[in-house]
Short mmCIF file of C-alpha atoms in Angstrom, two decimals:
data_model
loop_
_atom_site.label_atom_id
_atom_site.label_comp_id
_atom_site.label_asym_id
_atom_site.label_seq_id
_atom_site.Cartn_x
_atom_site.Cartn_y
_atom_site.Cartn_z
CA MET A 1 79.93 103.91 34.39
CA THR A 2 79.28 103.56 38.09
CA ILE A 3 81.79 104.66 40.68
CA GLY A 4 82.33 101.80 43.12
CA LYS A 5 84.19 101.48 46.33
CA LYS A 6 87.15 99.67 44.72
CA PHE A 7 87.48 102.45 42.12
CA MET A 8 87.51 105.08 44.85
CA ILE A 9 90.21 103.07 46.77
CA LYS A 10 92.36 102.86 43.70
CA LEU A 11 91.89 106.56 42.89
CA SER A 12 92.92 107.56 46.42
CA LEU A 13 95.99 105.39 46.25
CA VAL A 14 96.88 106.93 42.89
CA PHE A 15 96.52 110.39 44.41
CA ILE A 16 98.71 109.37 47.38
CA VAL A 17 101.46 107.91 45.13
CA VAL A 18 101.42 110.75 42.57
CA GLY A 19 101.43 113.22 45.51
CA LEU A 20 104.40 111.57 47.13
CA LEU A 21 106.33 111.61 43.86
CA LEU A 22 105.52 115.26 43.27
CA SER A 23 106.50 116.13 46.83
CA PHE A 24 109.75 114.32 46.40
CA ALA A 25 110.37 116.00 43.00
CA GLY A 26 109.73 119.38 44.57
CA PHE A 27 112.00 118.69 47.54
CA ALA A 28 114.68 117.39 45.19
CA SER A 29 114.47 120.45 42.96
CA SER A 30 115.14 122.50 46.09
CA GLY A 31 118.41 120.64 46.45
CA PHE A 32 117.06 118.86 49.55
CA ASP A 33 117.31 122.16 51.41
CA LEU A 34 114.68 122.77 54.04
CA ASN A 35 115.79 126.35 54.57
CA SER A 36 114.70 127.21 51.00
CA TYR A 37 111.09 126.67 52.14
CA THR A 38 111.27 129.24 54.94
CA ILE A 39 111.43 132.25 52.58
CA ASP A 40 108.09 134.17 52.52
CA GLN A 41 106.49 131.30 54.36
CA THR A 42 103.87 133.55 56.05
CA ASN A 43 102.21 134.34 52.74
CA TRP A 44 98.44 133.43 52.94
CA TYR A 45 98.59 130.87 50.15
CA ARG A 46 101.43 128.88 51.74
CA VAL A 47 100.27 125.55 53.27
CA ILE A 48 103.76 124.14 54.00
CA ARG A 49 105.47 126.07 56.79
CA PHE A 50 108.46 125.39 58.85
CA GLU A 51 108.45 127.15 62.20
CA MET B 1 67.63 80.09 46.30
CA ASN B 2 67.55 83.86 46.74
CA ARG B 3 66.52 85.79 49.80
CA ILE B 4 62.90 86.40 48.85
CA GLU B 5 62.36 82.75 47.84
CA PHE B 6 63.86 81.61 51.15
CA ILE B 7 61.69 83.94 53.25
CA LYS B 8 58.54 82.96 51.36
CA SER B 9 59.29 79.30 51.70
CA LEU B 10 60.19 79.60 55.40
CA SER B 11 57.14 81.77 56.31
CA SER B 12 54.65 79.63 54.38
CA GLN B 13 55.92 76.45 56.11
CA LEU B 14 56.11 78.03 59.52
CA SER B 15 52.58 79.34 59.28
CA TYR B 16 51.18 75.79 59.70
CA THR B 17 52.79 75.41 63.11
CA MET B 18 53.36 78.86 64.65
CA LYS B 19 51.39 82.00 65.52
CA PRO B 20 51.68 84.86 62.92
CA GLU B 21 53.72 87.10 65.28
CA GLU B 22 56.17 84.15 66.03
CA VAL B 23 56.47 83.51 62.25
CA ARG B 24 57.22 87.20 61.71
CA GLU B 25 59.86 87.23 64.48
CA LEU B 26 61.63 84.18 63.15
CA VAL B 27 61.53 85.27 59.52
CA ASP B 28 62.88 88.77 60.58
CA TYR B 29 65.70 87.00 62.44
CA TYR B 30 66.72 84.99 59.39
CA ASP B 31 66.31 87.93 57.11
CA GLU B 32 68.68 89.96 59.30
CA ILE B 33 71.26 87.23 59.21
CA ILE B 34 71.10 87.17 55.40
CA LEU B 35 71.37 90.95 55.21
CA ASP B 36 74.29 90.97 57.58
CA ARG B 37 76.12 88.40 55.44
CA MET B 38 75.41 90.39 52.32
CA GLU B 39 76.89 93.47 54.03
CA GLU B 40 79.94 91.42 54.69
CA GLY B 41 80.30 90.94 50.97
CA LEU B 42 78.54 87.65 50.27
CA SER B 43 76.16 87.39 47.35
CA GLU B 44 72.40 86.87 48.06
CA GLU B 45 72.54 83.21 47.01
CA GLU B 46 75.73 82.53 49.01
CA ALA B 47 74.28 84.17 52.09
CA VAL B 48 71.12 81.96 51.84
CA SER B 49 73.14 78.83 51.06
CA LYS B 50 75.06 79.22 54.39
CA LEU B 51 71.86 78.99 56.34
CA ASP B 52 69.85 75.78 56.98
CA THR B 53 67.11 75.02 54.52
CA PRO B 54 63.57 75.91 55.56
CA ASP B 55 62.86 72.14 56.07
CA GLN B 56 65.83 71.85 58.40
CA ILE B 57 64.76 74.95 60.32
CA ILE B 58 61.22 73.53 60.76
CA ASP B 59 62.70 70.21 61.89
CA ALA B 60 64.99 72.01 64.42
CA ILE B 61 62.20 74.02 66.02
CA LYS B 62 59.77 71.11 66.30
CA GLY B 63 59.22 70.45 69.96
CA THR B 64 60.83 73.69 71.00
CA PRO B 65 58.70 75.11 73.82
CA LEU B 66 56.91 78.29 72.86
CA GLU B 67 56.85 81.32 75.10
CA ILE B 68 53.70 81.76 77.06
CA LYS B 69 52.42 84.98 78.51
CA LEU B 70 51.88 85.01 82.22
CA PRO B 71 48.93 87.09 83.42
CA VAL B 72 50.63 90.04 85.17
CA SER B 73 48.51 92.71 86.70
CA LYS B 74 49.39 96.09 85.28
CA LYS B 75 47.25 97.93 87.84
CA LEU B 76 49.00 100.46 89.96
CA THR B 77 47.72 99.80 93.43
CA PRO B 78 48.14 102.47 96.19
CA TYR B 79 50.65 100.17 97.99
CA LEU B 80 52.71 99.70 94.87
CA PHE B 81 52.60 103.44 94.25
CA LEU B 82 53.77 104.16 97.76
CA LEU B 83 56.52 101.60 97.43
CA LEU B 84 57.65 103.22 94.20
CA VAL B 85 57.75 106.62 95.70
CA LEU B 86 59.58 105.50 98.81
CA GLY B 87 62.00 103.45 96.87
CA PHE B 88 62.68 106.13 94.34
CA PRO B 89 66.06 107.21 95.86
CA LEU B 90 67.25 103.71 95.40
CA TRP B 91 65.82 102.60 92.09
CA GLY B 92 65.87 106.07 90.64
CA SER B 93 69.61 106.50 91.13
CA LEU B 94 70.26 102.97 89.96
CA ALA B 95 68.15 103.56 86.83
CA LEU B 96 69.90 106.90 86.20
CA ALA B 97 73.31 105.21 86.54
CA ALA B 98 72.30 102.45 84.22
CA SER B 99 70.89 104.80 81.60
CA LEU B 100 74.04 107.00 81.78
CA LEU B 101 76.18 103.93 81.41
CA VAL B 102 74.30 102.92 78.24
CA LEU B 103 74.50 106.45 76.91
CA SER B 104 78.26 106.55 77.53
CA LEU B 105 78.65 103.37 75.73
CA TYR B 106 76.80 104.76 72.71
CA LEU B 107 78.89 107.94 72.82
CA LEU B 108 82.11 105.98 73.10
CA ILE B 109 81.27 103.83 70.07
CA TRP B 110 80.11 106.82 68.06
CA CYS B 111 83.46 108.59 68.83
CA ILE B 112 85.22 106.25 66.38
CA PRO B 113 83.33 107.31 63.20
CA LEU B 114 83.42 110.85 64.56
CA ILE B 115 87.19 110.90 64.78
CA THR B 116 87.62 109.18 61.35
CA GLY B 117 85.04 111.69 59.93
CA ALA B 118 87.02 114.66 61.29
CA LEU B 119 90.26 113.22 59.84
CA ALA B 120 88.57 112.59 56.50
CA PHE B 121 87.20 116.21 56.40
CA ALA B 122 90.59 117.61 57.37
CA GLY B 123 92.32 115.51 54.70
CA VAL B 124 89.92 116.28 51.85
CA PHE B 125 89.57 119.99 52.72
CA GLY B 126 93.28 120.52 53.47
CA GLY B 127 94.22 118.67 50.33
CA LEU B 128 91.90 120.70 48.15
CA VAL B 129 93.08 124.00 49.68
CA SER B 130 96.75 122.97 49.33
CA ALA B 131 96.36 121.90 45.69
CA VAL B 132 94.25 124.89 44.63
CA LEU B 133 96.67 127.38 46.28
CA SER B 134 99.83 125.73 44.87
CA PRO B 135 99.90 127.91 41.74
CA PHE B 136 100.32 131.01 44.00
CA ALA B 137 103.10 129.12 45.90
CA LEU B 138 104.88 128.75 42.54
CA LEU B 139 105.50 132.49 42.70
CA ASP B 140 107.73 131.96 45.82
CA GLY B 141 109.65 129.27 44.13
CA PHE B 142 109.09 126.36 41.68
CA HIS B 143 110.03 123.74 44.26
CA ILE B 144 107.63 125.21 46.85
CA GLY B 145 104.65 125.07 44.47
CA ILE B 146 105.40 121.50 43.35
CA THR B 147 105.86 120.33 46.94
CA GLN B 148 102.63 122.03 48.01
CA LEU B 149 100.74 120.44 45.09
CA GLY B 150 102.26 117.04 46.02
CA ILE B 151 101.32 117.35 49.69
CA GLY B 152 97.85 118.51 48.66
CA LEU B 153 97.31 115.35 46.51
CA VAL B 154 98.61 113.08 49.32
CA LEU B 155 96.18 114.79 51.83
CA PHE B 156 93.27 114.57 49.36
CA GLY B 157 93.98 110.82 48.63
CA ALA B 158 94.32 110.00 52.34
CA GLY B 159 91.21 111.99 53.15
CA THR B 160 89.17 110.05 50.50
CA LEU B 161 90.41 106.75 51.93
CA ILE B 162 89.50 107.76 55.44
CA THR B 163 86.10 108.88 54.13
CA LEU B 164 85.43 105.39 52.76
CA LEU B 165 86.65 104.00 56.10
CA THR B 166 84.27 106.29 57.92
CA PHE B 167 81.27 105.06 55.86
CA THR B 168 82.25 101.41 56.57
CA ILE B 169 82.72 102.02 60.33
CA SER B 170 79.45 104.03 60.51
CA ARG B 171 77.57 101.22 58.91
CA SER B 172 78.94 98.72 61.50
CA VAL B 173 78.19 101.06 64.30
CA ILE B 174 74.68 101.67 63.11
CA THR B 175 74.10 97.89 62.92
CA PHE B 176 75.61 97.39 66.36
CA SER B 177 73.51 100.24 67.80
CA LYS B 178 70.35 98.76 66.42
CA LYS B 179 71.12 95.27 67.68
CA PHE B 180 72.12 96.61 71.11
CA SER B 181 68.95 98.77 71.31
CA ASN B 182 66.77 95.78 70.34
CA TYR B 183 68.60 93.59 72.93
CA LEU B 184 68.06 96.25 75.61
CA LYS B 185 64.36 96.63 74.62
CA GLN B 186 63.86 92.89 74.82
CA ARG B 187 65.67 92.66 78.24
CA LEU B 188 63.65 95.51 79.66
CA PHE B 189 60.16 94.94 78.27
CA ASN B 190 59.91 91.21 77.50
CA GLN B 191 60.61 89.99 81.07
CA ARG B 192 57.06 89.04 81.64
CA SER B 193 57.24 85.76 79.73
CA VAL B 194 58.84 82.46 80.71
CA LEU B 195 59.68 79.27 78.88
CA ASN B 196 57.13 76.60 79.40
#
């Protein structure tokens, strides 16, 4: 199976859509509360930070 | 007719009426057109079929005046040398300005793939880091880990898309740079010939 340009575009779009759904699910599970993300947000493994 | 057949047919027919270097130039020209169209997404046969047939090309160039080389002395006489030295402040600064202008044009054009490349790298690398570190973020809270994983996937997907875009843009920029360099070379070094 050869990996073509179209396949890569579809794969990227799948990643973006799945990522958006997961982000929404995560945010929804926080009760749509941005303040809940600010706890321990300086830990080295945290990518999402709210200053 | 595919590309090789077209080129063979054209070069064999042209060789009866033109000099070998002229045949090569013309064949290269048509070959480049075919390759450009193939890069744009046409198949080999489609790209060839959009061109005139070799017979039509031969008919079209019949009677076209060929370039003749004028005898130009390339000797550097003392007077010419003196003129060159005395005129250096004028022609030197103009030449420098022109070359810097050309250089800035190249730099400007290459900035586009450079920017998209940087964005692609940031997307892919940031996405990977975000996704790989998301299990640790789960320790701070389930929603934090899931959100980080989601954002990582979005970044990775966007980064991959921009990587593909960078390749496409780079190919176009390389083609443009080659064509522009050839154009400049022709303008600068082929001035000593005139149409008959």
